[in-house]
PDB file of C-alpha atoms in Angstrom:
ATOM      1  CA  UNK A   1     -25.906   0.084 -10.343  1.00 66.00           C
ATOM      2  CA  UNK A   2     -29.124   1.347 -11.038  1.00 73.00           C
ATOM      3  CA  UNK A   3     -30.159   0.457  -7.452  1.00 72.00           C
ATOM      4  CA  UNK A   4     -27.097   2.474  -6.376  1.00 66.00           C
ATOM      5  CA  UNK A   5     -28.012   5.111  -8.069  1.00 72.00           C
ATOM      6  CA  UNK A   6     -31.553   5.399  -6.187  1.00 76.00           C
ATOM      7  CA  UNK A   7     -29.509   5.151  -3.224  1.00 77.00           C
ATOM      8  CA  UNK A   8     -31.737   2.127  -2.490  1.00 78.00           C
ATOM      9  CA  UNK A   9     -28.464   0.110  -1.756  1.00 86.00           C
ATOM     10  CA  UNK A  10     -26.085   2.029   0.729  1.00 90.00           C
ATOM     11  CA  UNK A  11     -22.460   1.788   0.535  1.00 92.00           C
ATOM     12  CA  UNK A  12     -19.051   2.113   1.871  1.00 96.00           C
ATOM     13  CA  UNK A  13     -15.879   3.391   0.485  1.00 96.00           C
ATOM     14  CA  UNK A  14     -12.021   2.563   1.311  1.00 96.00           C
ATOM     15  CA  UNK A  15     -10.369   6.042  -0.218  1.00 94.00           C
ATOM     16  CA  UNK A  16      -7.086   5.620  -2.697  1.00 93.00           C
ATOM     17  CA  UNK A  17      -5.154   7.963  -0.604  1.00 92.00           C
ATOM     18  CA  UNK A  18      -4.647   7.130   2.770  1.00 93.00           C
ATOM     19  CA  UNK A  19      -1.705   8.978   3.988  1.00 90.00           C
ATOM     20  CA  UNK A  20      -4.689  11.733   3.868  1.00 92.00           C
ATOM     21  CA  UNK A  21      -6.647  10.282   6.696  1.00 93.00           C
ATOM     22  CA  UNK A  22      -4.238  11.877   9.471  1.00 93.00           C
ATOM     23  CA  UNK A  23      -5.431  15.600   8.326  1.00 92.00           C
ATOM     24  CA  UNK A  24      -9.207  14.743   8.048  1.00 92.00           C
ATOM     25  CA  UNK A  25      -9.295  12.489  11.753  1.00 93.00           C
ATOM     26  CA  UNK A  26      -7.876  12.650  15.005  1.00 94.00           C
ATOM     27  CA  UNK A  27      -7.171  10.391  17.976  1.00 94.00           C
ATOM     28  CA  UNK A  28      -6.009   7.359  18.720  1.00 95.00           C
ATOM     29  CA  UNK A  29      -6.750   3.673  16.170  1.00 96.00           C
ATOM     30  CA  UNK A  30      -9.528   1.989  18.835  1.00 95.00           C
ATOM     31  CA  UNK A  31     -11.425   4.621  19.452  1.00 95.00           C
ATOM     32  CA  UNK A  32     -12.025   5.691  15.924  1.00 96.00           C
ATOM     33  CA  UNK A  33     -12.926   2.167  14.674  1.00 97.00           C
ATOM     34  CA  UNK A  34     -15.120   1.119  17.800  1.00 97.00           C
ATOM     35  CA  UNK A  35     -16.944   4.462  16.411  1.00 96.00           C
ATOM     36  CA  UNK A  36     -17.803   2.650  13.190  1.00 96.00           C
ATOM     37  CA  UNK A  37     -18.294  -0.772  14.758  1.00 97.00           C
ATOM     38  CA  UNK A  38     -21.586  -1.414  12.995  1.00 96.00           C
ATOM     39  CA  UNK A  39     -21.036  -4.602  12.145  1.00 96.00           C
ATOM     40  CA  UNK A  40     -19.473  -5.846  15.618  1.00 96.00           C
ATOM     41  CA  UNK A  41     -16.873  -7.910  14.433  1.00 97.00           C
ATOM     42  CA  UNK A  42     -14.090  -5.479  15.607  1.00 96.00           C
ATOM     43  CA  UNK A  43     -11.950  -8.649  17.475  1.00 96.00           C
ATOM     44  CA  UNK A  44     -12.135 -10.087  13.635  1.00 97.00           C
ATOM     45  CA  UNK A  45     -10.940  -6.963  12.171  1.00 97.00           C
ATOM     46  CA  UNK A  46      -8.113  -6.330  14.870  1.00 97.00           C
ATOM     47  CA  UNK A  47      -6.789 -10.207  14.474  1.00 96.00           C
ATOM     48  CA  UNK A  48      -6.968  -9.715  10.834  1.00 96.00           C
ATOM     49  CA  UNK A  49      -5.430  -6.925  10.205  1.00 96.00           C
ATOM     50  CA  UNK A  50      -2.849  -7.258  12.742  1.00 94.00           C
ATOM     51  CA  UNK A  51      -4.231  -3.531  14.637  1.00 96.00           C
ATOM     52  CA  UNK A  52      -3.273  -4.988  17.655  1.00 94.00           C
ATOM     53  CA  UNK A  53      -0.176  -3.042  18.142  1.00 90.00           C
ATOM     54  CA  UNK A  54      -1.393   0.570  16.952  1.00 93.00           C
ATOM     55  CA  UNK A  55      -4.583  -0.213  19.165  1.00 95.00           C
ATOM     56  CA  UNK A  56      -3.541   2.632  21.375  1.00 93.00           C
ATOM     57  CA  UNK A  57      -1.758   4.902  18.610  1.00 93.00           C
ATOM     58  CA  UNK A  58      -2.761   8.146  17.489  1.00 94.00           C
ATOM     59  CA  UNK A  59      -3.988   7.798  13.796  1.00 94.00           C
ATOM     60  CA  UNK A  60      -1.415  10.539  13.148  1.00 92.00           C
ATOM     61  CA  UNK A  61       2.200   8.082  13.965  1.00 90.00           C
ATOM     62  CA  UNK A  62       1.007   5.375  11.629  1.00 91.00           C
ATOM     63  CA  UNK A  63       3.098   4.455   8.590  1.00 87.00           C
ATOM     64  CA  UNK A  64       1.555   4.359   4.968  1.00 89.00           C
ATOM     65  CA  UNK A  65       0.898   0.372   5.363  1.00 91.00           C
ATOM     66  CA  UNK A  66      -0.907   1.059   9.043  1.00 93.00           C
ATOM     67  CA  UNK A  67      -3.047   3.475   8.196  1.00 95.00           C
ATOM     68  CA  UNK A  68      -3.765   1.198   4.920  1.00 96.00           C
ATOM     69  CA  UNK A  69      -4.893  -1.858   7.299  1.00 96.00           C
ATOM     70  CA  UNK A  70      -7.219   1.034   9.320  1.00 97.00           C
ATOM     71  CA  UNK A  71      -8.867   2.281   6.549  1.00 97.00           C
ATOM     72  CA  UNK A  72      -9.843  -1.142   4.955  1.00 98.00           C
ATOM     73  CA  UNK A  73     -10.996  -1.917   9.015  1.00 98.00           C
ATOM     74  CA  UNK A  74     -12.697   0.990   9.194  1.00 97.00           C
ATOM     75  CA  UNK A  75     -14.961   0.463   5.684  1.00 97.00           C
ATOM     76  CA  UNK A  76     -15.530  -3.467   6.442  1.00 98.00           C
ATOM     77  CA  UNK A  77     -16.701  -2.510   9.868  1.00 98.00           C
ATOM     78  CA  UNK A  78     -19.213  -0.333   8.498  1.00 97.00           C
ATOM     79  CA  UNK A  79     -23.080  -2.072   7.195  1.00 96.00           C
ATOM     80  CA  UNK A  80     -23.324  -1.613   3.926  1.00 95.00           C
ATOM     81  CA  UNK A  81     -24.926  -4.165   0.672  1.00 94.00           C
ATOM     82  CA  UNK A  82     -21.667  -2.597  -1.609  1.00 94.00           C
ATOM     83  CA  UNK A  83     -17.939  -2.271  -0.268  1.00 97.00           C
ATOM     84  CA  UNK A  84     -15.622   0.133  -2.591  1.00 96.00           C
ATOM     85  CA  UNK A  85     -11.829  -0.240  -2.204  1.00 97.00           C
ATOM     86  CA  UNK A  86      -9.669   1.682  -4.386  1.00 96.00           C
ATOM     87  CA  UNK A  87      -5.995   0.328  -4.162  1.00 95.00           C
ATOM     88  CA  UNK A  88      -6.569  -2.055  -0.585  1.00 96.00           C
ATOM     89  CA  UNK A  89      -2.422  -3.218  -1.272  1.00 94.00           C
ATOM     90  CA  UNK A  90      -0.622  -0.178  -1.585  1.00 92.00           C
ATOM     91  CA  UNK A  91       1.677   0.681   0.998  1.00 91.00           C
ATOM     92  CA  UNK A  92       1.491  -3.444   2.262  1.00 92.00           C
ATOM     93  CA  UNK A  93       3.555  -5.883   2.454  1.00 88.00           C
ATOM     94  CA  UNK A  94       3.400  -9.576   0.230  1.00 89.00           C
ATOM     95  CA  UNK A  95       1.732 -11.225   3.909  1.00 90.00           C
ATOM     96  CA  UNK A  96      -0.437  -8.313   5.138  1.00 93.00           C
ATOM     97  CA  UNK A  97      -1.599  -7.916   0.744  1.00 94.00           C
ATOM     98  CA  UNK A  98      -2.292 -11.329   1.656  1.00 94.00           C
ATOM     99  CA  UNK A  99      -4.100 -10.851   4.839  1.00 95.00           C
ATOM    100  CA  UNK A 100      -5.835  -7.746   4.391  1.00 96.00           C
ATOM    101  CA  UNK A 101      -7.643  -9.763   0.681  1.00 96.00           C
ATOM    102  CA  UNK A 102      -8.817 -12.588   2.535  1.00 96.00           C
ATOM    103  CA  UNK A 103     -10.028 -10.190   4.714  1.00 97.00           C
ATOM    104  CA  UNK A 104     -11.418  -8.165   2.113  1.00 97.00           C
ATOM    105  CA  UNK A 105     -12.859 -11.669   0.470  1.00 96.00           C
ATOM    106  CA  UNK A 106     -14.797 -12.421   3.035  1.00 96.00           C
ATOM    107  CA  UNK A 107     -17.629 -10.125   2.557  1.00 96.00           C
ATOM    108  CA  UNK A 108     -18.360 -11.912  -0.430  1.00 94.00           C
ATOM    109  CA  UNK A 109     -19.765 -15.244   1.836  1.00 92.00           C
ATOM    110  CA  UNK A 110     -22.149 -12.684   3.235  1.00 93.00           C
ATOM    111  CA  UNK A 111     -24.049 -11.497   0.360  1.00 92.00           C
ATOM    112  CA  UNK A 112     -22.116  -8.288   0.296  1.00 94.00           C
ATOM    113  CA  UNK A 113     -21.225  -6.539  -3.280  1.00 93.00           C
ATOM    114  CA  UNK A 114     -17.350  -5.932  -3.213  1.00 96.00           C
ATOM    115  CA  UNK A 115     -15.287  -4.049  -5.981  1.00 95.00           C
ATOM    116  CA  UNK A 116     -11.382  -3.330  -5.597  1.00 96.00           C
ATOM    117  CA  UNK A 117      -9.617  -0.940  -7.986  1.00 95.00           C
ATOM    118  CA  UNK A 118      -5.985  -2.590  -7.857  1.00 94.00           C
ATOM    119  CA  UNK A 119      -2.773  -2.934  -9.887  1.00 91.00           C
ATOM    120  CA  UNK A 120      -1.307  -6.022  -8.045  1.00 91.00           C
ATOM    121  CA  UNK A 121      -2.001  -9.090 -10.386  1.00 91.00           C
ATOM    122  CA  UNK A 122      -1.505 -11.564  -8.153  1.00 91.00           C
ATOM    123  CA  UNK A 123      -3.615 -10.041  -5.693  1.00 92.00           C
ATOM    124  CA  UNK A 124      -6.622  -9.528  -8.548  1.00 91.00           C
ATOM    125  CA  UNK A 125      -6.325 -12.944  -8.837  1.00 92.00           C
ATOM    126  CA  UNK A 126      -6.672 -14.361  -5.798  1.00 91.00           C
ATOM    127  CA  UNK A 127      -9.191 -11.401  -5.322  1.00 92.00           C
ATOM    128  CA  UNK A 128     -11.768 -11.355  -7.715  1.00 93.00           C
ATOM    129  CA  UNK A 129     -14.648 -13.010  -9.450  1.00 93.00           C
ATOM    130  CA  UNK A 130     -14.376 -10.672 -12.863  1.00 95.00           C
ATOM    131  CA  UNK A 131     -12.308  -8.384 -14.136  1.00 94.00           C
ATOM    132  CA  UNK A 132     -12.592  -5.123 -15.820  1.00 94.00           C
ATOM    133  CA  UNK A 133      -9.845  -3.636 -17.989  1.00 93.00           C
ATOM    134  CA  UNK A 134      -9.525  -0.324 -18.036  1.00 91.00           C
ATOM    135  CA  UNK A 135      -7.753   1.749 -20.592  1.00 88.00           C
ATOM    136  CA  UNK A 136      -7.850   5.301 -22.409  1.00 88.00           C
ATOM    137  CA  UNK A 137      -5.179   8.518 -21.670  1.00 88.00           C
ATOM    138  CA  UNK A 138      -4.814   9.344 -18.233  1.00 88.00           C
ATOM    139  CA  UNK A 139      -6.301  13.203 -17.653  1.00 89.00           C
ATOM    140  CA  UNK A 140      -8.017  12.801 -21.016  1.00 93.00           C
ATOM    141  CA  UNK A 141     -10.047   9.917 -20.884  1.00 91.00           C
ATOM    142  CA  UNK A 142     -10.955   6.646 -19.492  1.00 92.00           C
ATOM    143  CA  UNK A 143     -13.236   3.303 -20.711  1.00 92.00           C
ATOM    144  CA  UNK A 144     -13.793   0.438 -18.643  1.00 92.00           C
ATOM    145  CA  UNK A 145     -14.259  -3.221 -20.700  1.00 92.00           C
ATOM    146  CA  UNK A 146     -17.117  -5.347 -20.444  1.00 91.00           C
ATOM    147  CA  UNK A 147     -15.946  -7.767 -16.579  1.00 93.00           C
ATOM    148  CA  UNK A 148     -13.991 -10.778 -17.890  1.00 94.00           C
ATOM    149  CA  UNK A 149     -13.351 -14.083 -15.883  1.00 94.00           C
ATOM    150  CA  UNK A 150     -10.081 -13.670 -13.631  1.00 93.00           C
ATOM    151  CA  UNK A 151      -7.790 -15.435 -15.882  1.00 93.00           C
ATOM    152  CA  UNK A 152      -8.896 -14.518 -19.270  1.00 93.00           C
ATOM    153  CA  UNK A 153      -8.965 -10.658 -17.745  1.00 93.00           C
ATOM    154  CA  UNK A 154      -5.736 -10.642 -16.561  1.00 93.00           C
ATOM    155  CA  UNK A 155      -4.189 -12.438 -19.544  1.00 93.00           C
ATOM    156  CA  UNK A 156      -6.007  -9.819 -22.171  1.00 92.00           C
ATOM    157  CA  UNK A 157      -4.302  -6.992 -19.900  1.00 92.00           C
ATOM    158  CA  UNK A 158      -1.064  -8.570 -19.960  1.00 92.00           C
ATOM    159  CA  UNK A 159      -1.657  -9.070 -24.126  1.00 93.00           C
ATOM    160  CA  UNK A 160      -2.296  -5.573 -24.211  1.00 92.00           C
ATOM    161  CA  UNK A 161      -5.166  -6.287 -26.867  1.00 92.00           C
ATOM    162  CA  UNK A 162      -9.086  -6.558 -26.018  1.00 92.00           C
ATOM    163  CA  UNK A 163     -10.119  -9.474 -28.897  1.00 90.00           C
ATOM    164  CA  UNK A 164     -13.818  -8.733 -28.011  1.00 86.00           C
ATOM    165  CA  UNK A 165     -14.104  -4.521 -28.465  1.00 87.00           C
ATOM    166  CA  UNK A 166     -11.006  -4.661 -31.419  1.00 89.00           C
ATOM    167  CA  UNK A 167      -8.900  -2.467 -28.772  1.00 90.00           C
ATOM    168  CA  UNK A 168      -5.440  -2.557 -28.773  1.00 91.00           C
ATOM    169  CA  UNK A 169      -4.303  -1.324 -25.169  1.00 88.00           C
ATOM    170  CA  UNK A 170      -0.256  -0.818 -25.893  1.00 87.00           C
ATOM    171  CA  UNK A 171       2.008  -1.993 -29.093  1.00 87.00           C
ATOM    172  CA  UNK A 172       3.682  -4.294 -26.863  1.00 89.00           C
ATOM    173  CA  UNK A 173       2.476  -7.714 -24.864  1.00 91.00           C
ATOM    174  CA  UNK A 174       4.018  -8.331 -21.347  1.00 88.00           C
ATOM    175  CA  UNK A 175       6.267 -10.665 -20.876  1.00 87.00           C
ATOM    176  CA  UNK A 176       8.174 -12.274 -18.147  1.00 81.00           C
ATOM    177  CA  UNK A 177      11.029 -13.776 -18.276  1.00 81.00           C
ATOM    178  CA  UNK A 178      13.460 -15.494 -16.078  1.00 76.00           C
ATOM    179  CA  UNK A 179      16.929 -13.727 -16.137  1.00 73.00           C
ATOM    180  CA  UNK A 180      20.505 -15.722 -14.407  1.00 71.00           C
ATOM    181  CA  UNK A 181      21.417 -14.845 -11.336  1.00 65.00           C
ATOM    182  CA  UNK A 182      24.059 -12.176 -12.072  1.00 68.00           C
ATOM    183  CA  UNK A 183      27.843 -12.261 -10.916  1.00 65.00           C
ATOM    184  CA  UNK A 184      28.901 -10.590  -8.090  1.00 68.00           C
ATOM    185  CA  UNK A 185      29.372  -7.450  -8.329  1.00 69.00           C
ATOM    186  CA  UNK A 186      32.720  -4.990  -7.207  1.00 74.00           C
ATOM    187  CA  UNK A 187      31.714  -1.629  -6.042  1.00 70.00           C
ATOM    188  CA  UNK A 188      33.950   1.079  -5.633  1.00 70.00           C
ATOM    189  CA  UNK A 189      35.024   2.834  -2.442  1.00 74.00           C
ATOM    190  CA  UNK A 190      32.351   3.459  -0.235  1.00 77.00           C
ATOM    191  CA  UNK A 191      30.454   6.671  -0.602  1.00 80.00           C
ATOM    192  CA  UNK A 192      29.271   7.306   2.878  1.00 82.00           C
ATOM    193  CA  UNK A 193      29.431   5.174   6.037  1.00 82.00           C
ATOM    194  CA  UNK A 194      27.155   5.536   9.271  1.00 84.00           C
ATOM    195  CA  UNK A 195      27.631   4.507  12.634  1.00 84.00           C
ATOM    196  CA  UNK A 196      24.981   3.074  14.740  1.00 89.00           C
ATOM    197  CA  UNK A 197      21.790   5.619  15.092  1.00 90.00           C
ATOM    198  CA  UNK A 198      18.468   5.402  17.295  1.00 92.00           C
ATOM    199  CA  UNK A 199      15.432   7.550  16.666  1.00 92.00           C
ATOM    200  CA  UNK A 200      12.236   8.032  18.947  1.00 92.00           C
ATOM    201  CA  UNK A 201       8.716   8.659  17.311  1.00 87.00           C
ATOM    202  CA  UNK A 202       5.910   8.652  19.747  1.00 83.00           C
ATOM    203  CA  UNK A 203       6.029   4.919  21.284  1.00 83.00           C
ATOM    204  CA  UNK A 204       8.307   3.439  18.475  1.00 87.00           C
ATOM    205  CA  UNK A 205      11.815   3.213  18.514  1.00 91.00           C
ATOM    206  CA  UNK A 206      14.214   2.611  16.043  1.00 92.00           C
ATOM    207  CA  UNK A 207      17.689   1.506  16.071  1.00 93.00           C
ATOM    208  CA  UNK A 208      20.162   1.393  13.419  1.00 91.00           C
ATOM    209  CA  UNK A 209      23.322  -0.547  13.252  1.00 90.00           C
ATOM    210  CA  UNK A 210      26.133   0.547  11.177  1.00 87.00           C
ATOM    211  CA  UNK A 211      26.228   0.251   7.215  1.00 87.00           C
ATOM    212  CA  UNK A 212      27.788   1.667   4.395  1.00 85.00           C
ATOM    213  CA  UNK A 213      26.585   2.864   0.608  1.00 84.00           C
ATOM    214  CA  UNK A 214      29.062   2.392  -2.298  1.00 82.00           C
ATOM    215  CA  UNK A 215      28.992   4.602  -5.885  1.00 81.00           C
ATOM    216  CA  UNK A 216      27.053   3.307  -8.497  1.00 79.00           C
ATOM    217  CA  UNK A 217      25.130   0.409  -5.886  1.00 82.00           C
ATOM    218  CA  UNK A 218      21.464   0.126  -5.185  1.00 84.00           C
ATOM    219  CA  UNK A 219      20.500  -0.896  -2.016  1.00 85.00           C
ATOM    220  CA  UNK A 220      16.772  -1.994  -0.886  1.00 86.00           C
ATOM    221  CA  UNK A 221      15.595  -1.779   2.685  1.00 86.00           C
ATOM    222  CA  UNK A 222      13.725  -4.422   2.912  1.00 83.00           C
ATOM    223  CA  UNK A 223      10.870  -5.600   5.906  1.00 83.00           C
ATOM    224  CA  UNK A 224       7.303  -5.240   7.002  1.00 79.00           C
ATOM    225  CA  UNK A 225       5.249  -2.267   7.434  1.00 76.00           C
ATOM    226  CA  UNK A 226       5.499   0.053  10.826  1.00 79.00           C
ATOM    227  CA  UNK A 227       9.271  -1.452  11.155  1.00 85.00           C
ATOM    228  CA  UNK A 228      10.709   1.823  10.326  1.00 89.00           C
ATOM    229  CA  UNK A 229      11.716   1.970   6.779  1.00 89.00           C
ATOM    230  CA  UNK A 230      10.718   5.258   5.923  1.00 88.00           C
ATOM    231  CA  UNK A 231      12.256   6.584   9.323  1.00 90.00           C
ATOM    232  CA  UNK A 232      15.691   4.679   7.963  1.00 90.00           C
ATOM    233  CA  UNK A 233      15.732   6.450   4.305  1.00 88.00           C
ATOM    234  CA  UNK A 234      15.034  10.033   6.284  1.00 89.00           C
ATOM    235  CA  UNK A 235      17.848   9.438   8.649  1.00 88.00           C
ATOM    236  CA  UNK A 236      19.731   8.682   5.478  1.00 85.00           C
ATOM    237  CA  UNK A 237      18.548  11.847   3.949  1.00 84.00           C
ATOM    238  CA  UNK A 238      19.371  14.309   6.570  1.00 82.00           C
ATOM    239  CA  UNK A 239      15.584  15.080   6.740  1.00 82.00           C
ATOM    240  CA  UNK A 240      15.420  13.740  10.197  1.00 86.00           C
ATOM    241  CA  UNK A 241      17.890  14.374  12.738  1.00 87.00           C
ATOM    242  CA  UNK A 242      18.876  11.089  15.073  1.00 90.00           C
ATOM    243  CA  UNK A 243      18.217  10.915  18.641  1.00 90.00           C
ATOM    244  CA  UNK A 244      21.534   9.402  19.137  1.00 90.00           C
ATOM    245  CA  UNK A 245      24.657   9.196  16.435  1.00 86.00           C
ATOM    246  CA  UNK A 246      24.967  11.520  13.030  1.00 79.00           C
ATOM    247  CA  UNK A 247      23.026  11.286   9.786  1.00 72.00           C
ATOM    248  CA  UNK A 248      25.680  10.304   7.265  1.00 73.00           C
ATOM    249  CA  UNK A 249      24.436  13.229   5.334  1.00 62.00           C
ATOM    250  CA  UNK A 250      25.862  15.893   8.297  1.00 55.00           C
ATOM    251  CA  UNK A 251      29.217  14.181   8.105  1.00 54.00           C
ATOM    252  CA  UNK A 252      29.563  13.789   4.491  1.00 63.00           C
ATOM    253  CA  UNK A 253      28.182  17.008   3.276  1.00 69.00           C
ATOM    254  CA  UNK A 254      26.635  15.314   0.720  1.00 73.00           C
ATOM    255  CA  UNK A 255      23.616  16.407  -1.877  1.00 78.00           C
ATOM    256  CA  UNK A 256      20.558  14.543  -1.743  1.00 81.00           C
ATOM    257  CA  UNK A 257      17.857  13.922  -3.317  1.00 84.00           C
ATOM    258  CA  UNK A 258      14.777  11.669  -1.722  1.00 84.00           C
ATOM    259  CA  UNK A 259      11.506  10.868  -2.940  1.00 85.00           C
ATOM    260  CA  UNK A 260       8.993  10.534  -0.086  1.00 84.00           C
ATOM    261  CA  UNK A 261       6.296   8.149   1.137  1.00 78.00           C
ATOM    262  CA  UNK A 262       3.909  10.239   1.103  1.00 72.00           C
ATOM    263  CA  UNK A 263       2.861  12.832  -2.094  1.00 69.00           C
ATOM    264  CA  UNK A 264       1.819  15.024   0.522  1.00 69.00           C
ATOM    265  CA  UNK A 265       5.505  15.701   1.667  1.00 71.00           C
ATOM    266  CA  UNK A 266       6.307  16.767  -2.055  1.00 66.00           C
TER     267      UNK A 266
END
């Protein structure tokens, strides 16, 4: 740190909030990260990362979990002795979390410095070396815990109590538990139906079959990143208008409320 601080180490930095990027860059996923190429391992990063398929997308049609896979590209392209990434998983599927630590992993076999600010346990462990707790009030203050090995780090976190600084982190341990499979449930009449729907943004398509939404049921669209998940729930929330069909919203008249992808659609 000290060397850092001279700025006799250089290094890079993945940013926590990528759904930003689109504002600060512009043009299309190759061209940006053969800019940054310093490394020249850009046939690595595209195979690892899976960038294949946005090669020739503008940076501003990604999805959160596409421009998530650019940005870590983008820093692990750059040369640099220390490589910051703050939240790598979010907006990622369990396989591309996977993909993009090993990934991120790698640096380690080549002398680089890496440090990862994450909230996915199982990625942490399969992650890191040593592990520092954080804890404090958020907007108040913050202290960070001497590093621990993986499983002794994650295991005081989940304990809620640091045995070494006398801290007690919550008045509660963590615990999981394995519940039954609960009994089928009866819904009642459905709430709203749709129809089959289709939707067109830039080179992606999506198509919808029909479904239907009963009161008091929670439903989970479920798949990996860029497959149009986000596109589905906004069709569903009469925020986007289908090429083809109706919005179940337009037929229903009904009152919604959605919770975006991104915090900069609040």
């Amino acid at each position: 740190m000290t060397k850092l601080s001279r700025r006799e180490l250089k290094a890079v930095h993945k940013p926590q909030y990528v759904d930003k990027i689109p504002k600060f860059v512009k043009g299309k996923v190759g061209s940006l990260l053969e800019k940054v190429n310093e490394r020249g391992i850009i046939d690595r990063a595209i195979e690892e990362l899976e960038l294949k398929e946005i090669w020739e997308r503008d940076v501003s049609q990604l999805s959160g979990g596409e421009l998530q896979r650019v940005a870590i590209a983008a820093a692990i392209l750059r040369e640099a002795d220390i490589y910051l990434f703050d939240e790598p998983s979010s907006y990622l599927d369990v396989r591309q979390r996977m993909k993009a630590a090993k990934f991120i992993r790698s640096l380690v076999s080549e002398g680089k410095i890496v440090v990862v600010v994450e909230h996915d346990l199982a990625i942490l462990d399969y992650l890191s070396d040593h592990i520092c707790v954080l804890y404090g009030k958020p907007g108040v203050y913050g202290v960070i815990s001497h590093p621990y090995s993986v499983r002794v780090g994650i295991n005081v976190y989940l304990d809620g109590y640091l045995p070494d600084e006398n801290m007690r982190l919550r008045t509660e341990p963590v615990r999981f538990r394995v519940k039954p499979a609960p009994m089928e449930q009866k819904f009642e009449a459905p709430l709203i139906k749709w129809g089959e729907m289709s939707k067109k943004l830039g080179t992606f398509t999506l198509k919808v079959e029909g479904g239907v939404l009963h009161k008091g049921e929670v439903a989970c669209a479920l798949g990996p990143n860029g497959i149009g998940k986000t596109t589905f729930v906004k069709l569903l929330a009469g925020s986007l208008e289908p090429d083809e069909g109706f919005a179940p919203t337009s037929l229903f008249g009904l009152k919604v409320s959605h919770k975006p992808q991104y915090l900069t659609e609040l």
